[in-house]
Each structure stands twice: as structure tokens, then as C-alpha cells.
Amino acid sequence: MKNKYEKNAQRIIVLAVAACLIFLASAGHAERKPLRVNCTIHSPYEAFFFRLVQEICAQNHIQVERNTPPAGRSLVHVNQGIDDGDGPRIGGLSSQYANMLQVPEPFGEFVFGAFATTDGIEITGWSSLKDLNVAYIHGWKIFDNKVTEAKSVTKVKNKELLFGLLNAGRTDVALITRIAGYAAIKALGFEKIRFIAPPLAVEPNYLYLHNRHEALVPVLVHTLKTMKKDGTYQRMYREMTAAYLPE
């Protein structure tokens, strides 16, 4: 039979271990910061994207907050570890930013194309831009990579400046996603601007995370796939974008 000294010693050890566990749990909770995701709202699609990120994270008890650095610095900040994530973005950017991980399940797709004010412009591919004055928003990597030939290229800060240039006749075409263009036209009241079909490209888009969050990737992928399967994804997309797309 154990004497009272042994029992007291065991009791002290148990209490000490419990105190340590409580301290570690409290410290871990205190240090758990919200996931800081860079997402600039160019259109209802980006609003949908970030709402989707919020829902996916909420289902996994992860706090998330939206940040809006300049587009040209956004990826750099994630790559440097200043911010935690960025999106929506086209695929393949991890080859240019070594510290960023692409969450491999697509969050949606971008329909990239050109808007114009005249009916005489025909575009069948990127090479069709070579004789045109082109404008797009600074930091859009697909345009930086693909617009290698053009009569001139103007990069602007936001969609309001972009469509202001187009409406004033200071550029031949404005490059942007179809939904962002339609939303801007509706907001600005520029009735003579139209989308030129077919689009220049249709690309899936993704969330990127700094590689310190590698463990989150399979968790986010599983939740996103589940939301697509049970219809939650489709319902959210319709609710947030349908009003801005043509019939």
C-alpha cells in the first residue's frame, strides 16, 4: 500500500501535468491568428471566391480575413510570408514563386477576354492584339505573360480607370474577365461597350498559400470537393453572380 507521501507526490505530478497541458492549449489558441488571404474584389466573382474561402475555412474551424494589397505586390507578399494566401489566380504560379503552394482543386474559372466600343474589332487569339492599343489592370499575370505583341500597352490601377480609357476612346480594347467587365459596365453605365466573343482564354483559378500552411491543403481540397458534390458550391455561385451575367 502506498504511503501518504507517495500519494501526495503522484497528486502533485498529475496537477503539474494538467497545468502544463492547459498552458500549452491556451498558448496555442492565443498564437492562432486568422488566415490572411489577399483578394481584391474586381467583380462579383472575386466576392464569390472569398465567400467560398470563408465557408471552407469555417467548416474546418479556421478564421480567415481578407487583405487587399496592390495586385503587383500581392503575390510577392505571400511568397515572402508577409501574408498567408492569395486568390483567385490562374494555375502554375508556384513555378514563379517558390514559397507558394497551389491548392490543386479549382475554385472556379476565369473567362478572359476583350471589351471594345466598336463592332469592327475581331479577336481570335492573343496574336489578334498585335495591331491594337491594349489596356488592362496592373498585376494581372495572364496578360503580362500573354500580351507579347500589341500596338501599345497601358496598365491601370483598377477597372474604373480601365473602362474610363475605353469609353473615352483612348484604347482599342480593355482586357479583363467577362464577369468583371459586365459588372463594371453596369456600375459605370457605359452602354456602348461590348464583350468580343470568343474569349481569349478560359482558365481554372485557384487559391495559393504560403508553404508554411502545407498541412491545410488536403483539408481545404476535401471540403471544396464536398461542397461541389452536395450542391452548396453551385448555389453560392448562382446567388452571387447570376445578376451580372447576360441571359
PDB file of N, CA and C in Angstrom, residues 34-120:
ATOM      1  N   PRO A  34      -5.814  34.574 -37.570  1.00  0.00           N
ATOM      2  CA  PRO A  34      -6.637  34.326 -38.748  1.00  0.00           C
ATOM      3  C   PRO A  34      -5.768  34.161 -39.997  1.00  0.00           C
ATOM      4  N   LEU A  35      -6.224  33.338 -40.905  1.00  0.00           N
ATOM      5  CA  LEU A  35      -5.556  33.170 -42.186  1.00  0.00           C
ATOM      6  C   LEU A  35      -5.780  34.438 -42.997  1.00  0.00           C
ATOM      7  N   ARG A  36      -4.714  35.105 -43.354  1.00  0.00           N
ATOM      8  CA  ARG A  36      -4.799  36.400 -44.048  1.00  0.00           C
ATOM      9  C   ARG A  36      -4.667  36.152 -45.550  1.00  0.00           C
ATOM     10  N   VAL A  37      -5.788  36.288 -46.271  1.00  0.00           N
ATOM     11  CA  VAL A  37      -5.835  35.966 -47.702  1.00  0.00           C
ATOM     12  C   VAL A  37      -6.009  37.239 -48.525  1.00  0.00           C
ATOM     13  N   ASN A  38      -5.106  37.447 -49.460  1.00  0.00           N
ATOM     14  CA  ASN A  38      -5.186  38.602 -50.348  1.00  0.00           C
ATOM     15  C   ASN A  38      -6.226  38.327 -51.434  1.00  0.00           C
ATOM     16  N   CYS A  39      -7.211  39.189 -51.530  1.00  0.00           N
ATOM     17  CA  CYS A  39      -8.270  39.018 -52.541  1.00  0.00           C
ATOM     18  C   CYS A  39      -8.871  40.378 -52.851  1.00  0.00           C
ATOM     19  N   THR A  40      -8.509  40.927 -54.009  1.00  0.00           N
ATOM     20  CA  THR A  40      -9.058  42.209 -54.442  1.00  0.00           C
ATOM     21  C   THR A  40     -10.351  41.951 -55.202  1.00  0.00           C
ATOM     22  N   ILE A  41     -11.409  42.669 -54.842  1.00  0.00           N
ATOM     23  CA  ILE A  41     -12.721  42.447 -55.454  1.00  0.00           C
ATOM     24  C   ILE A  41     -12.830  43.263 -56.740  1.00  0.00           C
ATOM     25  N   HIS A  42     -12.568  42.609 -57.881  1.00  0.00           N
ATOM     26  CA  HIS A  42     -12.741  43.245 -59.188  1.00  0.00           C
ATOM     27  C   HIS A  42     -14.155  43.063 -59.715  1.00  0.00           C
ATOM     28  N   SER A  43     -14.851  42.061 -59.209  1.00  0.00           N
ATOM     29  CA  SER A  43     -16.162  41.706 -59.752  1.00  0.00           C
ATOM     30  C   SER A  43     -16.909  40.842 -58.750  1.00  0.00           C
ATOM     31  N   PRO A  44     -18.168  40.502 -59.048  1.00  0.00           N
ATOM     32  CA  PRO A  44     -18.881  39.569 -58.173  1.00  0.00           C
ATOM     33  C   PRO A  44     -18.186  38.219 -58.049  1.00  0.00           C
ATOM     34  N   TYR A  45     -17.365  37.849 -59.038  1.00  0.00           N
ATOM     35  CA  TYR A  45     -16.707  36.555 -58.935  1.00  0.00           C
ATOM     36  C   TYR A  45     -15.709  36.524 -57.776  1.00  0.00           C
ATOM     37  N   GLU A  46     -14.915  37.572 -57.621  1.00  0.00           N
ATOM     38  CA  GLU A  46     -13.965  37.600 -56.510  1.00  0.00           C
ATOM     39  C   GLU A  46     -14.694  37.610 -55.164  1.00  0.00           C
ATOM     40  N   ALA A  47     -15.853  38.284 -55.118  1.00  0.00           N
ATOM     41  CA  ALA A  47     -16.656  38.259 -53.896  1.00  0.00           C
ATOM     42  C   ALA A  47     -17.120  36.831 -53.603  1.00  0.00           C
ATOM     43  N   PHE A  48     -17.531  36.123 -54.652  1.00  0.00           N
ATOM     44  CA  PHE A  48     -17.918  34.717 -54.503  1.00  0.00           C
ATOM     45  C   PHE A  48     -16.730  33.880 -54.039  1.00  0.00           C
ATOM     46  N   PHE A  49     -15.579  34.091 -54.660  1.00  0.00           N
ATOM     47  CA  PHE A  49     -14.384  33.332 -54.305  1.00  0.00           C
ATOM     48  C   PHE A  49     -14.062  33.476 -52.824  1.00  0.00           C
ATOM     49  N   PHE A  50     -14.050  34.705 -52.332  1.00  0.00           N
ATOM     50  CA  PHE A  50     -13.674  34.894 -50.932  1.00  0.00           C
ATOM     51  C   PHE A  50     -14.744  34.351 -49.997  1.00  0.00           C
ATOM     52  N   ARG A  51     -16.012  34.484 -50.382  1.00  0.00           N
ATOM     53  CA  ARG A  51     -17.080  33.889 -49.566  1.00  0.00           C
ATOM     54  C   ARG A  51     -16.913  32.373 -49.514  1.00  0.00           C
ATOM     55  N   LEU A  52     -16.480  31.782 -50.617  1.00  0.00           N
ATOM     56  CA  LEU A  52     -16.224  30.344 -50.663  1.00  0.00           C
ATOM     57  C   LEU A  52     -15.062  29.973 -49.736  1.00  0.00           C
ATOM     58  N   VAL A  53     -14.004  30.756 -49.771  1.00  0.00           N
ATOM     59  CA  VAL A  53     -12.867  30.525 -48.871  1.00  0.00           C
ATOM     60  C   VAL A  53     -13.321  30.619 -47.416  1.00  0.00           C
ATOM     61  N   GLN A  54     -14.148  31.610 -47.107  1.00  0.00           N
ATOM     62  CA  GLN A  54     -14.654  31.751 -45.742  1.00  0.00           C
ATOM     63  C   GLN A  54     -15.443  30.520 -45.308  1.00  0.00           C
ATOM     64  N   GLU A  55     -16.302  30.029 -46.183  1.00  0.00           N
ATOM     65  CA  GLU A  55     -17.136  28.886 -45.837  1.00  0.00           C
ATOM     66  C   GLU A  55     -16.296  27.620 -45.650  1.00  0.00           C
ATOM     67  N   ILE A  56     -15.339  27.416 -46.549  1.00  0.00           N
ATOM     68  CA  ILE A  56     -14.450  26.254 -46.427  1.00  0.00           C
ATOM     69  C   ILE A  56     -13.673  26.307 -45.121  1.00  0.00           C
ATOM     70  N   CYS A  57     -13.148  27.480 -44.800  1.00  0.00           N
ATOM     71  CA  CYS A  57     -12.378  27.622 -43.563  1.00  0.00           C
ATOM     72  C   CYS A  57     -13.266  27.465 -42.334  1.00  0.00           C
ATOM     73  N   ALA A  58     -14.475  28.021 -42.383  1.00  0.00           N
ATOM     74  CA  ALA A  58     -15.387  27.915 -41.247  1.00  0.00           C
ATOM     75  C   ALA A  58     -15.721  26.460 -40.942  1.00  0.00           C
ATOM     76  N   GLN A  59     -15.891  25.667 -41.980  1.00  0.00           N
ATOM     77  CA  GLN A  59     -16.199  24.246 -41.776  1.00  0.00           C
ATOM     78  C   GLN A  59     -15.037  23.499 -41.126  1.00  0.00           C
ATOM     79  N   ASN A  60     -13.847  24.090 -41.193  1.00  0.00           N
ATOM     80  CA  ASN A  60     -12.669  23.470 -40.588  1.00  0.00           C
ATOM     81  C   ASN A  60     -12.142  24.263 -39.390  1.00  0.00           C
ATOM     82  N   HIS A  61     -13.012  25.153 -38.855  1.00  0.00           N
ATOM     83  CA  HIS A  61     -12.689  25.928 -37.642  1.00  0.00           C
ATOM     84  C   HIS A  61     -11.428  26.773 -37.833  1.00  0.00           C
ATOM     85  N   ILE A  62     -11.315  27.368 -39.025  1.00  0.00           N
ATOM     86  CA  ILE A  62     -10.187  28.238 -39.346  1.00  0.00           C
ATOM     87  C   ILE A  62     -10.715  29.651 -39.569  1.00  0.00           C
ATOM     88  N   GLN A  63     -10.180  30.615 -38.846  1.00  0.00           N
ATOM     89  CA  GLN A  63     -10.561  32.001 -39.070  1.00  0.00           C
ATOM     90  C   GLN A  63      -9.831  32.529 -40.297  1.00  0.00           C
ATOM     91  N   VAL A  64     -10.491  33.398 -41.042  1.00  0.00           N
ATOM     92  CA  VAL A  64      -9.875  33.962 -42.240  1.00  0.00           C
ATOM     93  C   VAL A  64     -10.253  35.434 -42.350  1.00  0.00           C
ATOM     94  N   GLU A  65      -9.319  36.237 -42.838  1.00  0.00           N
ATOM     95  CA  GLU A  65      -9.601  37.649 -43.069  1.00  0.00           C
ATOM     96  C   GLU A  65      -9.078  38.041 -44.444  1.00  0.00           C
ATOM     97  N   ARG A  66      -9.764  39.004 -45.068  1.00  0.00           N
ATOM     98  CA  ARG A  66      -9.394  39.437 -46.417  1.00  0.00           C
ATOM     99  C   ARG A  66      -8.459  40.633 -46.348  1.00  0.00           C
ATOM    100  N   ASN A  67      -7.440  40.613 -47.198  1.00  0.00           N
ATOM    101  CA  ASN A  67      -6.488  41.708 -47.303  1.00  0.00           C
ATOM    102  C   ASN A  67      -6.456  42.171 -48.757  1.00  0.00           C
ATOM    103  N   THR A  68      -6.183  43.447 -48.984  1.00  0.00           N
ATOM    104  CA  THR A  68      -6.197  43.964 -50.354  1.00  0.00           C
ATOM    105  C   THR A  68      -4.962  44.811 -50.658  1.00  0.00           C
ATOM    106  N   PRO A  69      -3.799  44.196 -50.748  1.00  0.00           N
ATOM    107  CA  PRO A  69      -2.613  44.945 -51.174  1.00  0.00           C
ATOM    108  C   PRO A  69      -2.693  45.217 -52.672  1.00  0.00           C
ATOM    109  N   PRO A  70      -1.858  46.110 -53.204  1.00  0.00           N
ATOM    110  CA  PRO A  70      -1.827  46.312 -54.661  1.00  0.00           C
ATOM    111  C   PRO A  70      -1.559  44.981 -55.365  1.00  0.00           C
ATOM    112  N   ALA A  71      -2.227  44.773 -56.507  1.00  0.00           N
ATOM    113  CA  ALA A  71      -2.126  43.492 -57.214  1.00  0.00           C
ATOM    114  C   ALA A  71      -0.682  43.124 -57.531  1.00  0.00           C
ATOM    115  N   GLY A  72       0.132  44.100 -57.848  1.00  0.00           N
ATOM    116  CA  GLY A  72       1.519  43.829 -58.200  1.00  0.00           C
ATOM    117  C   GLY A  72       2.370  43.370 -57.030  1.00  0.00           C
ATOM    118  N   ARG A  73       1.900  43.616 -55.791  1.00  0.00           N
ATOM    119  CA  ARG A  73       2.655  43.218 -54.612  1.00  0.00           C
ATOM    120  C   ARG A  73       2.046  42.010 -53.908  1.00  0.00           C
ATOM    121  N   SER A  74       0.829  41.672 -54.250  1.00  0.00           N
ATOM    122  CA  SER A  74       0.089  40.654 -53.523  1.00  0.00           C
ATOM    123  C   SER A  74       0.808  39.312 -53.490  1.00  0.00           C
ATOM    124  N   LEU A  75       1.204  38.810 -54.650  1.00  0.00           N
ATOM    125  CA  LEU A  75       1.893  37.523 -54.713  1.00  0.00           C
ATOM    126  C   LEU A  75       3.260  37.592 -54.045  1.00  0.00           C
ATOM    127  N   VAL A  76       3.924  38.710 -54.194  1.00  0.00           N
ATOM    128  CA  VAL A  76       5.238  38.893 -53.572  1.00  0.00           C
ATOM    129  C   VAL A  76       5.109  38.791 -52.055  1.00  0.00           C
ATOM    130  N   HIS A  77       4.065  39.403 -51.507  1.00  0.00           N
ATOM    131  CA  HIS A  77       3.857  39.378 -50.061  1.00  0.00           C
ATOM    132  C   HIS A  77       3.610  37.962 -49.556  1.00  0.00           C
ATOM    133  N   VAL A  78       2.837  37.179 -50.312  1.00  0.00           N
ATOM    134  CA  VAL A  78       2.599  35.787 -49.899  1.00  0.00           C
ATOM    135  C   VAL A  78       3.886  34.989 -50.011  1.00  0.00           C
ATOM    136  N   ASN A  79       4.612  35.178 -51.084  1.00  0.00           N
ATOM    137  CA  ASN A  79       5.859  34.445 -51.290  1.00  0.00           C
ATOM    138  C   ASN A  79       6.874  34.755 -50.184  1.00  0.00           C
ATOM    139  N   GLN A  80       6.842  35.989 -49.699  1.00  0.00           N
ATOM    140  CA  GLN A  80       7.752  36.388 -48.621  1.00  0.00           C
ATOM    141  C   GLN A  80       7.234  35.989 -47.238  1.00  0.00           C
ATOM    142  N   GLY A  81       6.008  35.495 -47.177  1.00  0.00           N
ATOM    143  CA  GLY A  81       5.433  35.099 -45.898  1.00  0.00           C
ATOM    144  C   GLY A  81       4.798  36.225 -45.122  1.00  0.00           C
ATOM    145  N   ILE A  82       4.677  37.397 -45.731  1.00  0.00           N
ATOM    146  CA  ILE A  82       4.021  38.527 -45.066  1.00  0.00           C
ATOM    147  C   ILE A  82       2.531  38.237 -44.910  1.00  0.00           C
ATOM    148  N   ASP A  83       1.924  37.681 -45.967  1.00  0.00           N
ATOM    149  CA  ASP A  83       0.526  37.268 -45.946  1.00  0.00           C
ATOM    150  C   ASP A  83       0.457  35.754 -46.120  1.00  0.00           C
ATOM    151  N   ASP A  84      -0.717  35.178 -45.835  1.00  0.00           N
ATOM    152  CA  ASP A  84      -0.853  33.726 -45.817  1.00  0.00           C
ATOM    153  C   ASP A  84      -1.314  33.126 -47.139  1.00  0.00           C
ATOM    154  N   GLY A  85      -2.115  33.866 -47.896  1.00  0.00           N
ATOM    155  CA  GLY A  85      -2.666  33.296 -49.121  1.00  0.00           C
ATOM    156  C   GLY A  85      -3.078  34.357 -50.108  1.00  0.00           C
ATOM    157  N   ASP A  86      -3.452  33.903 -51.308  1.00  0.00           N
ATOM    158  CA  ASP A  86      -3.840  34.823 -52.373  1.00  0.00           C
ATOM    159  C   ASP A  86      -4.753  34.088 -53.349  1.00  0.00           C
ATOM    160  N   GLY A  87      -5.707  34.810 -53.887  1.00  0.00           N
ATOM    161  CA  GLY A  87      -6.574  34.230 -54.900  1.00  0.00           C
ATOM    162  C   GLY A  87      -7.697  35.191 -55.254  1.00  0.00           C
ATOM    163  N   PRO A  88      -8.457  34.864 -56.268  1.00  0.00           N
ATOM    164  CA  PRO A  88      -8.260  33.733 -57.171  1.00  0.00           C
ATOM    165  C   PRO A  88      -7.168  34.037 -58.195  1.00  0.00           C
ATOM    166  N   ARG A  89      -6.408  33.020 -58.548  1.00  0.00           N
ATOM    167  CA  ARG A  89      -5.305  33.173 -59.502  1.00  0.00           C
ATOM    168  C   ARG A  89      -5.294  31.992 -60.481  1.00  0.00           C
ATOM    169  N   ILE A  90      -4.738  32.215 -61.658  1.00  0.00           N
ATOM    170  CA  ILE A  90      -4.551  31.132 -62.610  1.00  0.00           C
ATOM    171  C   ILE A  90      -3.562  30.110 -62.048  1.00  0.00           C
ATOM    172  N   GLY A  91      -3.546  28.930 -62.600  1.00  0.00           N
ATOM    173  CA  GLY A  91      -2.646  27.887 -62.132  1.00  0.00           C
ATOM    174  C   GLY A  91      -1.212  28.094 -62.587  1.00  0.00           C
ATOM    175  N   GLY A  92      -0.304  27.383 -61.955  1.00  0.00           N
ATOM    176  CA  GLY A  92       1.086  27.365 -62.393  1.00  0.00           C
ATOM    177  C   GLY A  92       1.981  28.439 -61.837  1.00  0.00           C
ATOM    178  N   LEU A  93       1.482  29.279 -60.943  1.00  0.00           N
ATOM    179  CA  LEU A  93       2.296  30.399 -60.448  1.00  0.00           C
ATOM    180  C   LEU A  93       3.354  29.963 -59.436  1.00  0.00           C
ATOM    181  N   SER A  94       3.223  28.746 -58.912  1.00  0.00           N
ATOM    182  CA  SER A  94       4.228  28.267 -57.953  1.00  0.00           C
ATOM    183  C   SER A  94       5.605  28.142 -58.586  1.00  0.00           C
ATOM    184  N   SER A  95       5.646  27.995 -59.911  1.00  0.00           N
ATOM    185  CA  SER A  95       6.941  27.916 -60.595  1.00  0.00           C
ATOM    186  C   SER A  95       7.667  29.258 -60.575  1.00  0.00           C
ATOM    187  N   GLN A  96       6.910  30.341 -60.419  1.00  0.00           N
ATOM    188  CA  GLN A  96       7.498  31.675 -60.358  1.00  0.00           C
ATOM    189  C   GLN A  96       7.705  32.145 -58.923  1.00  0.00           C
ATOM    190  N   TYR A  97       6.952  31.544 -57.992  1.00  0.00           N
ATOM    191  CA  TYR A  97       7.018  31.952 -56.588  1.00  0.00           C
ATOM    192  C   TYR A  97       7.256  30.687 -55.759  1.00  0.00           C
ATOM    193  N   ALA A  98       8.506  30.448 -55.419  1.00  0.00           N
ATOM    194  CA  ALA A  98       8.929  29.165 -54.859  1.00  0.00           C
ATOM    195  C   ALA A  98       8.329  28.849 -53.493  1.00  0.00           C
ATOM    196  N   ASN A  99       7.899  29.854 -52.751  1.00  0.00           N
ATOM    197  CA  ASN A  99       7.366  29.620 -51.408  1.00  0.00           C
ATOM    198  C   ASN A  99       5.845  29.538 -51.362  1.00  0.00           C
ATOM    199  N   MET A 100       5.213  29.468 -52.541  1.00  0.00           N
ATOM    200  CA  MET A 100       3.756  29.421 -52.600  1.00  0.00           C
ATOM    201  C   MET A 100       3.279  28.054 -53.073  1.00  0.00           C
ATOM    202  N   LEU A 101       2.211  27.562 -52.436  1.00  0.00           N
ATOM    203  CA  LEU A 101       1.596  26.296 -52.808  1.00  0.00           C
ATOM    204  C   LEU A 101       0.250  26.550 -53.470  1.00  0.00           C
ATOM    205  N   GLN A 102       0.002  25.907 -54.584  1.00  0.00           N
ATOM    206  CA  GLN A 102      -1.285  25.996 -55.254  1.00  0.00           C
ATOM    207  C   GLN A 102      -2.216  24.936 -54.676  1.00  0.00           C
ATOM    208  N   VAL A 103      -3.323  25.355 -54.103  1.00  0.00           N
ATOM    209  CA  VAL A 103      -4.342  24.393 -53.665  1.00  0.00           C
ATOM    210  C   VAL A 103      -4.915  23.786 -54.941  1.00  0.00           C
ATOM    211  N   PRO A 104      -4.742  22.480 -55.187  1.00  0.00           N
ATOM    212  CA  PRO A 104      -4.923  21.931 -56.535  1.00  0.00           C
ATOM    213  C   PRO A 104      -6.357  21.833 -57.047  1.00  0.00           C
ATOM    214  N   GLU A 105      -7.357  21.907 -56.180  1.00  0.00           N
ATOM    215  CA  GLU A 105      -8.739  21.835 -56.650  1.00  0.00           C
ATOM    216  C   GLU A 105      -9.195  23.217 -57.134  1.00  0.00           C
ATOM    217  N   PRO A 106      -9.697  23.335 -58.395  1.00  0.00           N
ATOM    218  CA  PRO A 106     -10.136  24.654 -58.892  1.00  0.00           C
ATOM    219  C   PRO A 106     -11.283  25.228 -58.064  1.00  0.00           C
ATOM    220  N   PHE A 107     -11.224  26.523 -57.813  1.00  0.00           N
ATOM    221  CA  PHE A 107     -12.297  27.222 -57.123  1.00  0.00           C
ATOM    222  C   PHE A 107     -13.333  27.743 -58.119  1.00  0.00           C
ATOM    223  N   GLY A 108     -12.988  27.762 -59.380  1.00  0.00           N
ATOM    224  CA  GLY A 108     -13.875  28.242 -60.429  1.00  0.00           C
ATOM    225  C   GLY A 108     -13.076  28.418 -61.700  1.00  0.00           C
ATOM    226  N   GLU A 109     -13.591  29.238 -62.620  1.00  0.00           N
ATOM    227  CA  GLU A 109     -12.840  29.505 -63.838  1.00  0.00           C
ATOM    228  C   GLU A 109     -12.952  30.964 -64.237  1.00  0.00           C
ATOM    229  N   PHE A 110     -11.900  31.457 -64.845  1.00  0.00           N
ATOM    230  CA  PHE A 110     -11.864  32.796 -65.404  1.00  0.00           C
ATOM    231  C   PHE A 110     -12.154  32.712 -66.907  1.00  0.00           C
ATOM    232  N   VAL A 111     -13.025  33.570 -67.380  1.00  0.00           N
ATOM    233  CA  VAL A 111     -13.231  33.730 -68.815  1.00  0.00           C
ATOM    234  C   VAL A 111     -12.570  35.059 -69.184  1.00  0.00           C
ATOM    235  N   PHE A 112     -11.345  34.981 -69.711  1.00  0.00           N
ATOM    236  CA  PHE A 112     -10.590  36.179 -70.058  1.00  0.00           C
ATOM    237  C   PHE A 112     -10.943  36.625 -71.472  1.00  0.00           C
ATOM    238  N   GLY A 113     -11.077  37.922 -71.655  1.00  0.00           N
ATOM    239  CA  GLY A 113     -11.385  38.404 -72.990  1.00  0.00           C
ATOM    240  C   GLY A 113     -11.224  39.896 -73.119  1.00  0.00           C
ATOM    241  N   ALA A 114     -11.689  40.405 -74.233  1.00  0.00           N
ATOM    242  CA  ALA A 114     -11.540  41.824 -74.567  1.00  0.00           C
ATOM    243  C   ALA A 114     -12.904  42.490 -74.688  1.00  0.00           C
ATOM    244  N   PHE A 115     -12.973  43.725 -74.224  1.00  0.00           N
ATOM    245  CA  PHE A 115     -14.146  44.571 -74.405  1.00  0.00           C
ATOM    246  C   PHE A 115     -13.761  45.711 -75.335  1.00  0.00           C
ATOM    247  N   ALA A 116     -14.725  46.139 -76.156  1.00  0.00           N
ATOM    248  CA  ALA A 116     -14.471  47.221 -77.111  1.00  0.00           C
ATOM    249  C   ALA A 116     -15.730  48.060 -77.274  1.00  0.00           C
ATOM    250  N   THR A 117     -15.559  49.232 -77.886  1.00  0.00           N
ATOM    251  CA  THR A 117     -16.698  50.113 -78.135  1.00  0.00           C
ATOM    252  C   THR A 117     -17.141  50.078 -79.589  1.00  0.00           C
ATOM    253  N   THR A 118     -16.374  49.435 -80.440  1.00  0.00           N
ATOM    254  CA  THR A 118     -16.711  49.378 -81.873  1.00  0.00           C
ATOM    255  C   THR A 118     -16.998  47.944 -82.290  1.00  0.00           C
ATOM    256  N   ASP A 119     -17.724  47.801 -83.413  1.00  0.00           N
ATOM    257  CA  ASP A 119     -18.095  46.477 -83.910  1.00  0.00           C
ATOM    258  C   ASP A 119     -17.076  45.910 -84.887  1.00  0.00           C
ATOM    259  N   GLY A 120     -16.077  46.695 -85.272  1.00  0.00           N
ATOM    260  CA  GLY A 120     -15.160  46.247 -86.320  1.00  0.00           C
ATOM    261  C   GLY A 120     -13.974  45.430 -85.838  1.00  0.00           C
TER     262      GLY A 120
END
